[in-house]
Amino acid sequence: MVFSACMRDCYDTCSIISEFKEGKLTVKGNPNHPITRGFLCPKGALLPKWFHSRDRLKAPLVLEGKRGSREFKQVSWNTALNMIAEKIEEAIRDYGSYSVLVYKYAGDRGVVSYYYPMRLFHYLNASTIEGGICDRAGQEALKDVYGTAVGLDPEDLRNHKLIVYWGINAFWTNLHGFMLAKKHNLEIWTVDVLRTETAKRSNKFFQIKPDTDVLFALGVAKVIIEEGLYDAKFIKEHVYGFEEFKNYVKRLSLNYIASETGISVEKIEEFAREFAEKRGIIHIGYGFQRSLAGGEAIRAISILPALVGHKFGFIYDMKTLDKSYAEGKFLRKKPENKIPQMELTEAIESGAVKFLYIYNTNPLASYPNQNRLRRAIEKNNVFVVTHDIFLTDTALYSDIVLPANTFFERLDIVDSYYHRYVLLNEPVTQGPGKSNSEVTRLIAKALGIRNKYLHESDESVIRKVLKDNGISWEELKKKGFVKIPEKKRSWETPSGKIEFYSQRAVKRGLSPFPEYRKFRGNFSLRLLSPTYRMTITSQYHNTHGLIDPNLYMNPKDAEKRGIRSGDLVKVFNDKGEIKTRVKITTDVPEGVVVLYKAFWPSILGWNVNFLTTDEKVEKYGKGSAFHSTWVEVTRCNEPEEV
């Protein structure tokens, strides 16, 4: 048995005990890990099925037909690597190094797996992606108030009475965190647009209307301040701009807030009084900040824990491990050209990208406005290489596909954006495909690059990263996990305090205080596309087949359109259209419909991202705005296969 770590883009980042015996992989949660606590989520329990999938790629593929056609031929590794090297050299020679773009994300969060390939592209002075698809608006918002997005260590929940899950369906997406709160007997509240499985298991549920999070939070703040429920000593010592903020919320009407949010004045007051009394902690979700209102909402929400005396009373991010050595930006000889992630399509359309290398992500399932992205790749002269375990939708649109291995077949370490542990991941066995770091070394060799940092072993990189962070390699090998040492914490704001009046926001042309804005689309229904329980974005659809492609709709909206549960419906807007079955439920409020996100179009025939907007939250890091999508739904009269 060996130590493994789940590398998925998931809060929990579980420590796993793995065994490969008689050709079969078995996994179980590490009972000694304080967060994993001996159990895995339903997705984690199915990891052996994913690992043993017959659909894993076994040899490099070269496209022979049209993109998306599945017309590939198998070639040798040498042939594929030499073709890649030639195309990189051609792009740099004819268009300059910035015409080469590496596009990665967090499909595999291992430190070596995630960062090592960046060494090659930094050495080549290539363009890189500046992240924006996931949690960017919230990151910027929290920096406006606290100077950091790193919040409370979840192990500190044992010292608290109340946790508010705001815009996060933790029972599905942070199961170990939810069970940790249960273990410590915290009262659980949920604030959400949807009556989620977390909401159904909460002591209190506040169902707000879309985009009104900021107004609800400001209303709660107003009550706490005007009733004198705040921690005056803490505010005086550690908060900048309290008096100005006090005057700001004084002008707000609770009756107006109630009418906009759908939460009564009595419920707003109840939330405020009990939250202040119990000094609540807020776990701020990622989903709702992927909207045009997201940044302002998180600024407002994050003020509430500070009002009741918490230095960092929120949970959002916990990435404190210094991984700069693994990435190797020091190899660059030209300034880094960062392309905002939400401008990938524009970069391809403009002709700026001639060579695109993709790993750890499946943008032709996960990226918004799929029709536009696919047209851009089809019509522009861009050579695409994808390194993946499976023939994903992105791989189908690639010129060369390289088979990747899984984290069960390589050495790595991983940290978490929820807890403060670094985990060891040891190889259990060997299988088809090569790791991201091995492929990087092979491409460097094909390019004739001898730089030592492009041929450094995985273990050497891991040891150096651990040393830089004051973590013992020997202890990690012995236990399988080690807690990352906590450095002295401070508020990295201009004032050195928590800023209710945000000077950083003002510099970006924003109001010093969070503002409420109404957003309205050109169609009548707001489309939300949250994560499904059995997938992580597009991962596991192809191996588990456990998806839910139904459209969820409120009974009143269905009645207006003559739609009954089980009907075939067309969902459409100016981006595209899809057809699927509908389920009627009061879990979804009037004016809102729900489709779970990012299933494989090559299997299902469509996914929600053929409808989602590619607008950006411009002043919050150009973060994504998936949930600011509007659609119309009509009943299909003729029978069709879906």
Short mmCIF file of N, CA and C in Angstrom, two decimals, residues 13 53 107 139 170 240 302 339 372 381 421 517 552:
data_model
loop_
_atom_site.label_atom_id
_atom_site.label_comp_id
_atom_site.label_asym_id
_atom_site.label_seq_id
_atom_site.Cartn_x
_atom_site.Cartn_y
_atom_site.Cartn_z
N THR A 13 -9.32 17.73 -1.31
CA THR A 13 -7.96 17.22 -1.56
C THR A 13 -7.63 16.09 -0.59
N SER A 53 -10.23 2.46 -16.87
CA SER A 53 -11.03 2.67 -18.07
C SER A 53 -10.32 2.17 -19.33
N GLY A 107 -7.23 20.51 -13.75
CA GLY A 107 -7.72 19.14 -13.85
C GLY A 107 -6.88 18.17 -13.06
N GLN A 139 -11.37 36.40 -5.61
CA GLN A 139 -9.99 36.67 -5.18
C GLN A 139 -9.74 38.17 -5.11
N ALA A 170 -22.11 22.71 -0.32
CA ALA A 170 -21.00 21.99 0.30
C ALA A 170 -21.24 20.50 0.43
N TYR A 240 -10.51 49.87 8.74
CA TYR A 240 -10.35 51.18 8.10
C TYR A 240 -11.65 51.55 7.40
N SER A 302 -17.89 39.57 2.76
CA SER A 302 -16.67 39.41 3.55
C SER A 302 -16.57 40.41 4.70
N ILE A 339 -2.27 36.30 -21.28
CA ILE A 339 -3.56 36.45 -21.94
C ILE A 339 -4.65 36.09 -20.94
N ARG A 372 -18.64 29.79 -30.45
CA ARG A 372 -17.64 30.78 -30.86
C ARG A 372 -16.23 30.23 -30.75
N ASN A 381 -5.56 29.75 -38.23
CA ASN A 381 -4.37 28.95 -38.42
C ASN A 381 -3.65 28.75 -37.09
N TYR A 421 -2.87 21.30 4.50
CA TYR A 421 -1.95 20.17 4.45
C TYR A 421 -1.38 20.00 3.05
N ARG A 517 -26.21 46.42 -8.26
CA ARG A 517 -26.66 46.77 -9.61
C ARG A 517 -27.63 45.71 -10.10
N TYR A 552 -33.97 22.11 -15.04
CA TYR A 552 -34.83 22.26 -13.87
C TYR A 552 -35.51 23.62 -13.93
#
